[in-house]
PDB file of C-alpha atoms and ligand atoms in Angstrom:
ATOM      1  CA  MET C   8     -23.981   6.595   9.366  1.00 55.00           C
ATOM      2  CA  SER C   9     -23.936   6.249   5.611  1.00 56.00           C
ATOM      3  CA  ASP C  10     -27.042   5.754   3.488  1.00 65.00           C
ATOM      4  CA  PRO C  11     -27.999   2.086   4.073  1.00 57.00           C
ATOM      5  CA  ARG C  12     -29.447   1.858   0.546  1.00 65.00           C
ATOM      6  CA  ALA C  13     -26.116   2.744  -1.071  1.00 80.00           C
ATOM      7  CA  HIS C  14     -23.961  -0.092  -2.394  1.00 92.00           C
ATOM      8  CA  PRO C  15     -21.558  -0.961   0.457  1.00 93.00           C
ATOM      9  CA  PHE C  16     -18.515  -0.786  -1.842  1.00 97.00           C
ATOM     10  CA  ASP C  17     -19.496   2.597  -3.307  1.00 97.00           C
ATOM     11  CA  LEU C  18     -16.817   5.265  -2.737  1.00 98.00           C
ATOM     12  CA  THR C  19     -18.601   8.143  -4.466  1.00 97.00           C
ATOM     13  CA  GLY C  20     -17.743  11.445  -2.820  1.00 97.00           C
ATOM     14  CA  ARG C  21     -14.651  10.058  -1.069  1.00 97.00           C
ATOM     15  CA  THR C  22     -11.143  11.370  -1.663  1.00 98.00           C
ATOM     16  CA  ALA C  23      -8.256   8.896  -1.582  1.00 98.00           C
ATOM     17  CA  LEU C  24      -4.492   9.385  -1.564  1.00 98.00           C
ATOM     18  CA  VAL C  25      -2.462   6.453  -2.909  1.00 98.00           C
ATOM     19  CA  THR C  26       1.300   6.627  -2.376  1.00 98.00           C
ATOM     20  CA  GLY C  27       3.345   5.094  -5.172  1.00 98.00           C
ATOM     21  CA  GLY C  28       0.228   5.122  -7.351  1.00 98.00           C
ATOM     22  CA  GLY C  29       1.964   5.720 -10.672  1.00 98.00           C
ATOM     23  CA  ARG C  30       2.664   2.098 -11.448  1.00 97.00           C
ATOM     24  CA  GLY C  31       2.338  -1.486 -10.249  1.00 98.00           C
ATOM     25  CA  ILE C  32       0.055  -2.331  -7.335  1.00 98.00           C
ATOM     26  CA  GLY C  33      -0.457   1.348  -6.453  1.00 98.00           C
ATOM     27  CA  PHE C  34      -1.713   2.109  -9.952  1.00 98.00           C
ATOM     28  CA  ALA C  35      -4.089  -0.866  -9.868  1.00 98.00           C
ATOM     29  CA  ILE C  36      -5.415   0.191  -6.450  1.00 98.00           C
ATOM     30  CA  SER C  37      -5.862   3.778  -7.700  1.00 98.00           C
ATOM     31  CA  GLN C  38      -7.824   2.445 -10.682  1.00 98.00           C
ATOM     32  CA  GLY C  39      -9.960   0.247  -8.410  1.00 98.00           C
ATOM     33  CA  LEU C  40     -10.784   3.086  -6.022  1.00 98.00           C
ATOM     34  CA  ALA C  41     -11.667   5.390  -8.931  1.00 98.00           C
ATOM     35  CA  ASP C  42     -13.878   2.696 -10.504  1.00 98.00           C
ATOM     36  CA  ALA C  43     -15.715   2.516  -7.161  1.00 98.00           C
ATOM     37  CA  GLY C  44     -16.346   6.277  -7.365  1.00 98.00           C
ATOM     38  CA  ALA C  45     -13.498   7.864  -5.386  1.00 98.00           C
ATOM     39  CA  SER C  46     -11.487  10.900  -6.438  1.00 98.00           C
ATOM     40  CA  VAL C  47      -7.904   9.691  -6.320  1.00 98.00           C
ATOM     41  CA  LEU C  48      -4.734  11.671  -5.614  1.00 98.00           C
ATOM     42  CA  ILE C  49      -1.892   9.679  -7.131  1.00 98.00           C
ATOM     43  CA  ASN C  50       1.487  10.131  -5.469  1.00 98.00           C
ATOM     44  CA  GLY C  51       5.013   9.259  -6.582  1.00 98.00           C
ATOM     45  CA  ARG C  52       8.241  11.149  -7.238  1.00 98.00           C
ATOM     46  CA  ASP C  53       8.152  11.267 -11.046  1.00 98.00           C
ATOM     47  CA  GLU C  54       5.649  13.875 -12.210  1.00 97.00           C
ATOM     48  CA  THR C  55       5.713  12.655 -15.835  1.00 98.00           C
ATOM     49  CA  VAL C  56       4.793   9.106 -14.782  1.00 98.00           C
ATOM     50  CA  LEU C  57       2.025  10.433 -12.541  1.00 98.00           C
ATOM     51  CA  LYS C  58       0.545  12.569 -15.310  1.00 98.00           C
ATOM     52  CA  GLN C  59       0.473   9.542 -17.625  1.00 98.00           C
ATOM     53  CA  ALA C  60      -1.165   7.443 -14.915  1.00 98.00           C
ATOM     54  CA  ALA C  61      -3.741  10.122 -14.106  1.00 98.00           C
ATOM     55  CA  LYS C  62      -4.754  10.300 -17.779  1.00 98.00           C
ATOM     56  CA  GLN C  63      -5.799   6.653 -17.603  1.00 98.00           C
ATOM     57  CA  ILE C  64      -7.858   6.983 -14.409  1.00 98.00           C
ATOM     58  CA  GLU C  65     -11.052   9.011 -14.391  1.00 96.00           C
ATOM     59  CA  GLY C  66     -10.996  11.849 -11.864  1.00 93.00           C
ATOM     60  CA  ALA C  67      -7.387  11.196 -10.784  1.00 98.00           C
ATOM     61  CA  THR C  68      -4.965  13.986  -9.882  1.00 98.00           C
ATOM     62  CA  PRO C  69      -1.163  13.660  -9.789  1.00 98.00           C
ATOM     63  CA  LEU C  70       0.359  14.600  -6.432  1.00 97.00           C
ATOM     64  CA  PRO C  71       4.142  14.422  -6.783  1.00 97.00           C
ATOM     65  CA  PHE C  72       6.221  14.380  -3.618  1.00 97.00           C
ATOM     66  CA  ASP C  73       8.810  12.191  -1.946  1.00 98.00           C
ATOM     67  CA  ILE C  74       7.098  10.503   1.002  1.00 98.00           C
ATOM     68  CA  THR C  75      10.351  10.563   2.985  1.00 98.00           C
ATOM     69  CA  ASP C  76      10.451  14.378   2.815  1.00 97.00           C
ATOM     70  CA  SER C  77       8.434  15.438   5.842  1.00 95.00           C
ATOM     71  CA  ALA C  78       8.587  19.159   4.982  1.00 95.00           C
ATOM     72  CA  ARG C  79       7.139  18.441   1.512  1.00 95.00           C
ATOM     73  CA  ILE C  80       4.392  16.309   3.069  1.00 94.00           C
ATOM     74  CA  ASN C  81       3.559  19.190   5.376  1.00 94.00           C
ATOM     75  CA  ALA C  82       3.330  21.645   2.487  1.00 95.00           C
ATOM     76  CA  THR C  83       1.276  19.175   0.412  1.00 94.00           C
ATOM     77  CA  PHE C  84      -1.218  18.580   3.183  1.00 94.00           C
ATOM     78  CA  GLN C  85      -1.817  22.348   3.498  1.00 94.00           C
ATOM     79  CA  ASN C  86      -3.363  22.120   0.014  1.00 93.00           C
ATOM     80  CA  ILE C  87      -5.560  19.061   0.576  1.00 94.00           C
ATOM     81  CA  ASP C  88      -9.082  20.041   1.633  1.00 91.00           C
ATOM     82  CA  ALA C  89     -10.338  16.631   2.670  1.00 92.00           C
ATOM     83  CA  LEU C  90      -9.062  13.089   2.820  1.00 98.00           C
ATOM     84  CA  ASP C  91     -11.214  10.029   3.464  1.00 98.00           C
ATOM     85  CA  ILE C  92      -8.853   7.222   2.433  1.00 98.00           C
ATOM     86  CA  LEU C  93      -5.075   6.861   2.672  1.00 98.00           C
ATOM     87  CA  ILE C  94      -3.338   3.932   0.995  1.00 99.00           C
ATOM     88  CA  ASN C  95       0.285   3.650   2.161  1.00 98.00           C
ATOM     89  CA  ASN C  96       1.487   1.607  -0.801  1.00 98.00           C
ATOM     90  CA  VAL C  97       5.134   2.660  -1.305  1.00 98.00           C
ATOM     91  CA  GLY C  98       7.584  -0.066  -0.483  1.00 98.00           C
ATOM     92  CA  VAL C  99      11.249  -0.257  -1.418  1.00 98.00           C
ATOM     93  CA  ARG C 100      13.418  -3.343  -1.266  1.00 96.00           C
ATOM     94  CA  ASP C 101      17.082  -4.297  -1.467  1.00 96.00           C
ATOM     95  CA  ARG C 102      17.680  -8.046  -1.698  1.00 96.00           C
ATOM     96  CA  ASN C 103      21.129  -8.649  -0.207  1.00 97.00           C
ATOM     97  CA  PRO C 104      22.765 -10.638   2.571  1.00 98.00           C
ATOM     98  CA  ILE C 105      22.885  -9.006   6.007  1.00 98.00           C
ATOM     99  CA  ASP C 106      26.654  -8.411   5.880  1.00 98.00           C
ATOM    100  CA  ALA C 107      26.322  -6.388   2.663  1.00 97.00           C
ATOM    101  CA  PHE C 108      24.354  -3.623   4.378  1.00 97.00           C
ATOM    102  CA  ASN C 109      25.448  -0.669   6.448  1.00 97.00           C
ATOM    103  CA  LEU C 110      23.165   0.944   9.017  1.00 98.00           C
ATOM    104  CA  ASP C 111      22.206   3.796   6.700  1.00 98.00           C
ATOM    105  CA  ASP C 112      20.840   1.227   4.222  1.00 97.00           C
ATOM    106  CA  PHE C 113      18.605  -0.060   6.997  1.00 98.00           C
ATOM    107  CA  ARG C 114      17.515   3.438   8.019  1.00 98.00           C
ATOM    108  CA  ASN C 115      16.729   4.482   4.435  1.00 98.00           C
ATOM    109  CA  ILE C 116      14.447   1.510   3.833  1.00 98.00           C
ATOM    110  CA  LEU C 117      12.722   1.995   7.177  1.00 98.00           C
ATOM    111  CA  ASP C 118      12.226   5.674   6.280  1.00 98.00           C
ATOM    112  CA  ALA C 119      10.350   4.805   3.073  1.00 98.00           C
ATOM    113  CA  ASN C 120       8.492   1.708   4.271  1.00 98.00           C
ATOM    114  CA  VAL C 121       7.584   2.610   7.850  1.00 98.00           C
ATOM    115  CA  VAL C 122       8.443   6.145   8.990  1.00 98.00           C
ATOM    116  CA  ALA C 123       6.727   7.749   5.976  1.00 98.00           C
ATOM    117  CA  ALA C 124       3.576   5.684   6.558  1.00 98.00           C
ATOM    118  CA  PHE C 125       3.602   6.839  10.193  1.00 98.00           C
ATOM    119  CA  ASP C 126       4.066  10.473   9.130  1.00 97.00           C
ATOM    120  CA  LEU C 127       1.374  10.394   6.417  1.00 98.00           C
ATOM    121  CA  SER C 128      -1.100   8.438   8.543  1.00 98.00           C
ATOM    122  CA  ARG C 129      -1.055  10.806  11.468  1.00 97.00           C
ATOM    123  CA  ARG C 130      -1.501  13.816   9.200  1.00 97.00           C
ATOM    124  CA  ALA C 131      -4.333  12.063   7.345  1.00 98.00           C
ATOM    125  CA  ALA C 132      -5.898  10.998  10.640  1.00 98.00           C
ATOM    126  CA  GLY C 133      -5.937  14.654  11.723  1.00 97.00           C
ATOM    127  CA  MET C 134      -8.206  15.421   8.752  1.00 96.00           C
ATOM    128  CA  MET C 135     -10.263  12.252   9.186  1.00 98.00           C
ATOM    129  CA  LYS C 136     -10.910  13.032  12.861  1.00 97.00           C
ATOM    130  CA  MET C 137     -12.591  16.283  11.816  1.00 95.00           C
ATOM    131  CA  LYS C 138     -14.914  14.262   9.552  1.00 95.00           C
ATOM    132  CA  GLY C 139     -15.522  11.592  12.188  1.00 97.00           C
ATOM    133  CA  ARG C 140     -14.591   8.860   9.696  1.00 97.00           C
ATOM    134  CA  GLY C 141     -11.588   7.549   7.813  1.00 98.00           C
ATOM    135  CA  ARG C 142      -9.819   4.600   6.259  1.00 98.00           C
ATOM    136  CA  ILE C 143      -6.092   3.848   6.261  1.00 99.00           C
ATOM    137  CA  VAL C 144      -4.765   0.825   4.365  1.00 99.00           C
ATOM    138  CA  ASN C 145      -1.095  -0.139   4.543  1.00 99.00           C
ATOM    139  CA  VAL C 146       0.405  -2.366   1.870  1.00 98.00           C
ATOM    140  CA  THR C 147       2.654  -4.762   3.765  1.00 98.00           C
ATOM    141  CA  SER C 148       3.738  -8.156   2.412  1.00 98.00           C
ATOM    142  CA  ILE C 149       3.699 -11.820   3.294  1.00 98.00           C
ATOM    143  CA  ALA C 150       7.343 -10.970   4.163  1.00 97.00           C
ATOM    144  CA  GLY C 151       5.928  -9.291   7.284  1.00 95.00           C
ATOM    145  CA  ASP C 152       5.229 -12.767   8.673  1.00 96.00           C
ATOM    146  CA  ILE C 153       7.557 -15.152   6.872  1.00 97.00           C
ATOM    147  CA  ALA C 154      11.172 -14.696   5.843  1.00 97.00           C
ATOM    148  CA  ARG C 155      13.628 -15.725   3.147  1.00 94.00           C
ATOM    149  CA  SER C 156      17.386 -15.423   3.325  1.00 97.00           C
ATOM    150  CA  GLY C 157      18.850 -12.294   1.695  1.00 98.00           C
ATOM    151  CA  ASP C 158      15.915  -9.962   2.366  1.00 97.00           C
ATOM    152  CA  ALA C 159      16.363  -8.919   6.015  1.00 98.00           C
ATOM    153  CA  ILE C 160      15.689  -5.185   5.897  1.00 98.00           C
ATOM    154  CA  TYR C 161      12.554  -5.421   3.759  1.00 98.00           C
ATOM    155  CA  THR C 162      11.249  -8.238   5.964  1.00 98.00           C
ATOM    156  CA  ALA C 163      11.874  -6.218   9.130  1.00 98.00           C
ATOM    157  CA  SER C 164      10.237  -3.132   7.613  1.00 98.00           C
ATOM    158  CA  LYS C 165       7.088  -5.023   6.610  1.00 98.00           C
ATOM    159  CA  ALA C 166       6.793  -6.608  10.061  1.00 98.00           C
ATOM    160  CA  ALA C 167       7.120  -3.100  11.534  1.00 98.00           C
ATOM    161  CA  LEU C 168       4.382  -1.830   9.219  1.00 98.00           C
ATOM    162  CA  THR C 169       2.130  -4.686  10.338  1.00 98.00           C
ATOM    163  CA  GLY C 170       2.733  -3.693  13.969  1.00 98.00           C
ATOM    164  CA  LEU C 171       2.094  -0.055  13.144  1.00 98.00           C
ATOM    165  CA  THR C 172      -1.198  -1.061  11.487  1.00 98.00           C
ATOM    166  CA  ARG C 173      -2.408  -2.646  14.720  1.00 98.00           C
ATOM    167  CA  ALA C 174      -1.132   0.226  16.883  1.00 98.00           C
ATOM    168  CA  MET C 175      -2.843   2.859  14.746  1.00 98.00           C
ATOM    169  CA  ALA C 176      -6.049   0.796  14.659  1.00 99.00           C
ATOM    170  CA  ALA C 177      -6.059   0.852  18.470  1.00 98.00           C
ATOM    171  CA  GLU C 178      -5.331   4.557  18.702  1.00 98.00           C
ATOM    172  CA  PHE C 179      -7.543   5.901  15.898  1.00 98.00           C
ATOM    173  CA  GLY C 180     -10.495   3.534  16.481  1.00 98.00           C
ATOM    174  CA  PRO C 181     -12.343   5.918  18.833  1.00 98.00           C
ATOM    175  CA  HIS C 182     -12.445   8.420  15.942  1.00 98.00           C
ATOM    176  CA  ALA C 183     -14.111   5.889  13.596  1.00 98.00           C
ATOM    177  CA  ILE C 184     -10.901   5.596  11.605  1.00 98.00           C
ATOM    178  CA  THR C 185     -10.095   2.022  10.618  1.00 99.00           C
ATOM    179  CA  VAL C 186      -6.525   0.944   9.907  1.00 99.00           C
ATOM    180  CA  ASN C 187      -5.897  -2.306   8.052  1.00 99.00           C
ATOM    181  CA  ALA C 188      -3.224  -3.860   5.882  1.00 98.00           C
ATOM    182  CA  ILE C 189      -3.023  -5.861   2.688  1.00 98.00           C
ATOM    183  CA  ALA C 190      -0.243  -8.447   2.503  1.00 98.00           C
ATOM    184  CA  PRO C 191       0.414  -9.366  -1.137  1.00 98.00           C
ATOM    185  CA  GLY C 192       2.318 -12.466  -2.141  1.00 98.00           C
ATOM    186  CA  TYR C 193       4.139 -12.628  -5.492  1.00 98.00           C
ATOM    187  CA  VAL C 194       2.770  -9.898  -7.768  1.00 98.00           C
ATOM    188  CA  ALA C 195       3.763  -9.435 -11.411  1.00 98.00           C
ATOM    189  CA  SER C 196       4.328  -5.683 -11.130  1.00 96.00           C
ATOM    190  CA  GLU C 197       6.778  -3.879 -13.458  1.00 94.00           C
ATOM    191  CA  THR C 198       9.473  -3.975 -10.786  1.00 94.00           C
ATOM    192  CA  ASN C 199       9.331  -7.782 -10.758  1.00 95.00           C
ATOM    193  CA  ALA C 200       9.525  -8.151 -14.565  1.00 95.00           C
ATOM    194  CA  PRO C 201      12.900  -9.969 -14.527  1.00 95.00           C
ATOM    195  CA  MET C 202      11.572 -12.454 -11.934  1.00 95.00           C
ATOM    196  CA  VAL C 203       8.316 -12.916 -13.848  1.00 96.00           C
ATOM    197  CA  ALA C 204      10.354 -13.913 -16.917  1.00 96.00           C
ATOM    198  CA  ASP C 205      12.294 -16.520 -14.945  1.00 97.00           C
ATOM    199  CA  PRO C 206      10.886 -20.040 -15.606  1.00 97.00           C
ATOM    200  CA  GLU C 207      12.388 -21.367 -12.360  1.00 97.00           C
ATOM    201  CA  ILE C 208      10.360 -18.882 -10.324  1.00 96.00           C
ATOM    202  CA  ALA C 209       7.243 -19.732 -12.342  1.00 95.00           C
ATOM    203  CA  LYS C 210       7.834 -23.396 -11.452  1.00 96.00           C
ATOM    204  CA  PHE C 211       8.390 -22.482  -7.784  1.00 96.00           C
ATOM    205  CA  LEU C 212       5.086 -20.569  -7.683  1.00 96.00           C
ATOM    206  CA  GLU C 213       3.276 -23.347  -9.498  1.00 95.00           C
ATOM    207  CA  ASN C 214       4.231 -25.667  -6.632  1.00 95.00           C
ATOM    208  CA  ARG C 215       4.219 -23.172  -3.809  1.00 95.00           C
ATOM    209  CA  THR C 216       0.935 -21.255  -4.311  1.00 97.00           C
ATOM    210  CA  ALA C 217      -2.481 -22.907  -4.240  1.00 97.00           C
ATOM    211  CA  LEU C 218      -3.417 -21.003  -7.400  1.00 97.00           C
ATOM    212  CA  GLY C 219      -0.148 -21.948  -9.091  1.00 97.00           C
ATOM    213  CA  ARG C 220       0.825 -18.545 -10.496  1.00 97.00           C
ATOM    214  CA  TRP C 221       1.809 -14.906  -9.977  1.00 98.00           C
ATOM    215  CA  ALA C 222      -0.891 -12.343  -9.059  1.00 98.00           C
ATOM    216  CA  GLU C 223      -1.631  -9.559 -11.506  1.00 98.00           C
ATOM    217  CA  PRO C 224      -1.505  -6.102  -9.824  1.00 98.00           C
ATOM    218  CA  GLU C 225      -5.250  -5.677 -10.543  1.00 98.00           C
ATOM    219  CA  GLU C 226      -5.947  -8.619  -8.240  1.00 98.00           C
ATOM    220  CA  LEU C 227      -4.927  -6.479  -5.262  1.00 98.00           C
ATOM    221  CA  ALA C 228      -7.429  -3.726  -6.036  1.00 98.00           C
ATOM    222  CA  GLY C 229     -10.525  -5.522  -4.712  1.00 98.00           C
ATOM    223  CA  ALA C 230      -9.006  -5.925  -1.251  1.00 98.00           C
ATOM    224  CA  ALA C 231      -8.184  -2.196  -1.127  1.00 98.00           C
ATOM    225  CA  VAL C 232     -11.654  -1.146  -2.292  1.00 98.00           C
ATOM    226  CA  PHE C 233     -13.235  -3.461   0.275  1.00 98.00           C
ATOM    227  CA  LEU C 234     -11.133  -2.190   3.199  1.00 98.00           C
ATOM    228  CA  ALA C 235     -11.697   1.432   2.108  1.00 98.00           C
ATOM    229  CA  SER C 236     -15.459   1.013   1.865  1.00 98.00           C
ATOM    230  CA  ASP C 237     -18.406   0.931   4.257  1.00 97.00           C
ATOM    231  CA  ALA C 238     -18.536  -2.847   3.727  1.00 97.00           C
ATOM    232  CA  ALA C 239     -15.506  -3.055   6.043  1.00 98.00           C
ATOM    233  CA  SER C 240     -16.837  -0.628   8.671  1.00 97.00           C
ATOM    234  CA  TYR C 241     -16.234  -3.025  11.600  1.00 98.00           C
ATOM    235  CA  ILE C 242     -12.874  -4.376  10.438  1.00 98.00           C
ATOM    236  CA  THR C 243      -9.771  -2.758  11.901  1.00 99.00           C
ATOM    237  CA  GLY C 244      -6.278  -3.889  12.816  1.00 98.00           C
ATOM    238  CA  HIS C 245      -6.573  -6.715  10.289  1.00 98.00           C
ATOM    239  CA  VAL C 246      -4.023  -7.945   7.766  1.00 98.00           C
ATOM    240  CA  LEU C 247      -5.750  -9.241   4.636  1.00 98.00           C
ATOM    241  CA  THR C 248      -3.415 -11.664   2.880  1.00 98.00           C
ATOM    242  CA  VAL C 249      -3.710 -11.753  -0.927  1.00 98.00           C
ATOM    243  CA  ASP C 250      -1.182 -14.390  -1.893  1.00 98.00           C
ATOM    244  CA  GLY C 251      -2.937 -17.073  -3.941  1.00 98.00           C
ATOM    245  CA  GLY C 252      -2.553 -19.435  -0.992  1.00 98.00           C
ATOM    246  CA  PHE C 253       1.229 -19.078  -0.579  1.00 97.00           C
ATOM    247  CA  THR C 254       1.049 -18.933   3.228  1.00 97.00           C
ATOM    248  CA  ALA C 255      -1.915 -21.316   3.518  1.00 95.00           C
ATOM    249  CA  HIS C 256      -0.083 -24.467   2.507  1.00 87.00           C
ATOM    250  CA  PHE C 257       3.348 -25.991   2.003  1.00 83.00           C
TER     251      PHE C 257
HETATM  252  N1  NAP Y 324       5.227  -6.717  -6.265  1.00 58.06           N
HETATM  253  C1  NAP Y 324       5.179  -7.659  -5.336  1.00 58.06           C
HETATM  254  O1  NAP Y 324       5.360  -8.869  -5.616  1.00 58.06           O
HETATM  255  C2  NAP Y 324       4.881  -7.307  -3.907  1.00 58.06           C
HETATM  256  C3  NAP Y 324       4.712  -8.348  -2.986  1.00 58.06           C
HETATM  257  C4  NAP Y 324       4.425  -8.027  -1.671  1.00 58.06           C
HETATM  258  C5  NAP Y 324       4.311  -6.704  -1.290  1.00 58.06           C
HETATM  259  N2  NAP Y 324       4.483  -5.719  -2.203  1.00 58.06           N
HETATM  260  C6  NAP Y 324       4.353  -4.342  -1.751  1.00 58.06           C
HETATM  261  O2  NAP Y 324       3.391  -3.681  -2.548  1.00 58.06           O
HETATM  262  C7  NAP Y 324       3.739  -2.315  -2.702  1.00 58.06           C
HETATM  263  C8  NAP Y 324       3.807  -1.950  -4.174  1.00 58.06           C
HETATM  264  O3  NAP Y 324       4.665  -2.842  -4.827  1.00 58.06           O
HETATM  265  P1  NAP Y 324       5.011  -2.695  -6.390  1.00 58.06           P
HETATM  266  O4  NAP Y 324       5.714  -3.935  -6.790  1.00 58.06           O
HETATM  267  O5  NAP Y 324       3.801  -2.244  -7.122  1.00 58.06           O
HETATM  268  O6  NAP Y 324       6.077  -1.503  -6.309  1.00 58.06           O
HETATM  269  P2  NAP Y 324       6.792  -0.715  -7.476  1.00 58.06           P
HETATM  270  O7  NAP Y 324       6.349  -1.191  -8.821  1.00 58.06           O
HETATM  271  O8  NAP Y 324       8.246  -0.758  -7.163  1.00 58.06           O
HETATM  272  O9  NAP Y 324       6.230   0.741  -7.283  1.00 58.06           O
HETATM  273  C9  NAP Y 324       6.602   1.492  -6.187  1.00 58.06           C
HETATM  274  C10 NAP Y 324       6.025   2.884  -6.371  1.00 58.06           C
HETATM  275  O10 NAP Y 324       6.432   3.682  -5.265  1.00 58.06           O
HETATM  276  C11 NAP Y 324       6.948   4.917  -5.746  1.00 58.06           C
HETATM  277  N3  NAP Y 324       7.932   5.388  -4.782  1.00 58.06           N
HETATM  278  C12 NAP Y 324       9.077   4.749  -4.385  1.00 58.06           C
HETATM  279  N4  NAP Y 324       9.713   5.487  -3.452  1.00 58.06           N
HETATM  280  C13 NAP Y 324       8.941   6.596  -3.258  1.00 58.06           C
HETATM  281  C14 NAP Y 324       9.081   7.731  -2.424  1.00 58.06           C
HETATM  282  N5  NAP Y 324      10.113   7.883  -1.596  1.00 58.06           N
HETATM  283  N6  NAP Y 324       8.110   8.686  -2.467  1.00 58.06           N
HETATM  284  C15 NAP Y 324       7.053   8.554  -3.305  1.00 58.06           C
HETATM  285  N7  NAP Y 324       6.865   7.499  -4.108  1.00 58.06           N
HETATM  286  C16 NAP Y 324       7.822   6.533  -4.091  1.00 58.06           C
HETATM  287  C17 NAP Y 324       7.495   4.614  -7.132  1.00 58.06           C
HETATM  288  O11 NAP Y 324       7.454   5.730  -7.979  1.00 58.06           O
HETATM  289  P3  NAP Y 324       8.726   6.723  -8.186  1.00 58.06           P
HETATM  290  O12 NAP Y 324       9.947   5.853  -8.234  1.00 58.06           O
HETATM  291  O13 NAP Y 324       8.407   7.430  -9.459  1.00 58.06           O
HETATM  292  O14 NAP Y 324       8.691   7.632  -7.005  1.00 58.06           O
HETATM  293  C18 NAP Y 324       6.488   3.566  -7.621  1.00 58.06           C
HETATM  294  O15 NAP Y 324       5.369   4.187  -8.206  1.00 58.06           O
HETATM  295  C19 NAP Y 324       5.069  -2.147  -1.947  1.00 58.06           C
HETATM  296  O16 NAP Y 324       4.820  -1.711  -0.641  1.00 58.06           O
HETATM  297  C20 NAP Y 324       5.633  -3.539  -1.929  1.00 58.06           C
HETATM  298  O17 NAP Y 324       6.524  -3.749  -0.851  1.00 58.06           O
HETATM  299  C21 NAP Y 324       4.777  -5.984  -3.515  1.00 58.06           C
END
C-alpha cells in the first residue's frame, strides 16, 4: 500500500511512458503526469519533435520508436528499468467512405490503434507484475461507442480498443494492474486545426455539446493523471468519457 498521508494524485517516483506524446493530447497528458511528479518517457516517431517536447516538460525523456515495429519495441523495453504507467495514446485516422478502403488500409489502422496497444501493454504489464502494481490507460474515443458515416475503420479500431481495455483489466487485475480508457470528444489538437477553423463545426459543437465548444488538449490531462494515480486504485475496466457532454444529450 502507498503512504496514506501522500496526496492521492501524487505521482512522484513513478515512471510513465506516453505514446504519441510529442504533440496534441499526448503532449498535454505528458505535461500533466510530469506536473504530478512522474518521470515521463515521451514516444513518437520524430526525434526532433520529441526533443522539443521534452525541453518543455520537466524530467521528460524522448523515446523515439514506431509503435507498430514490434522488434523496436522489444529492443526499447530492454533499456527501460521500470515502468509504472503506460498511456496508449497514439491513434491514427482516415476519414473516407467504406468503398474507398482496401483491406491493407484497415489492417494498418488496426496495427497502430489496437495491435500496438496490445503489444506495448503486455510488455509493460510484465514489468508491472514484478512491482506488484501498475496503471495502463488507453486513449479511445467517443467513436468507440457512437458512429458517423465516413469513419468506419477508426470507429472499429476504437471499439476494439475499448474491448481490449476491459479484457486486459480482467486479466491483469490479480496483479494489481488497472486498465482504463479515456474517451475524448472533439479536441482542438494540432491535427484538427482545419476543423477547428471551420465555423460550421464550431456551430455544430455549440449545439451538440453541453459545454458548447471544443476541448483543449490540456483538458484531457486531469483524467489521465487521475486514472494513473492512487486515487483511482479501485477503478479498472472503465471508460472515462471527456466530451463536454457530447454523448450525454442530443
Ligand atoms: N483530437 C481529437 O479530437 C480526438 C478525439 C477523440 C480521440 N482522440 C484520440 O486521442 C489520441 C491523440 O489524438 P491527437 O489528436 O492528439 O493526435 P495527433 O495530434 O494526431 O498526435 C498523434 C501522435 O501520435 C504519434 N504517432 C502516430 N503514429 C505513430 C506511430 N506509429 N508510432 C509512434 N508514434 C506515432 C504522432 O507523432 P509522429 O507522427 O511524430 O510519430 C503524434 O505525436 C488518439 O488516439 C486519437 O484517436 C482524439
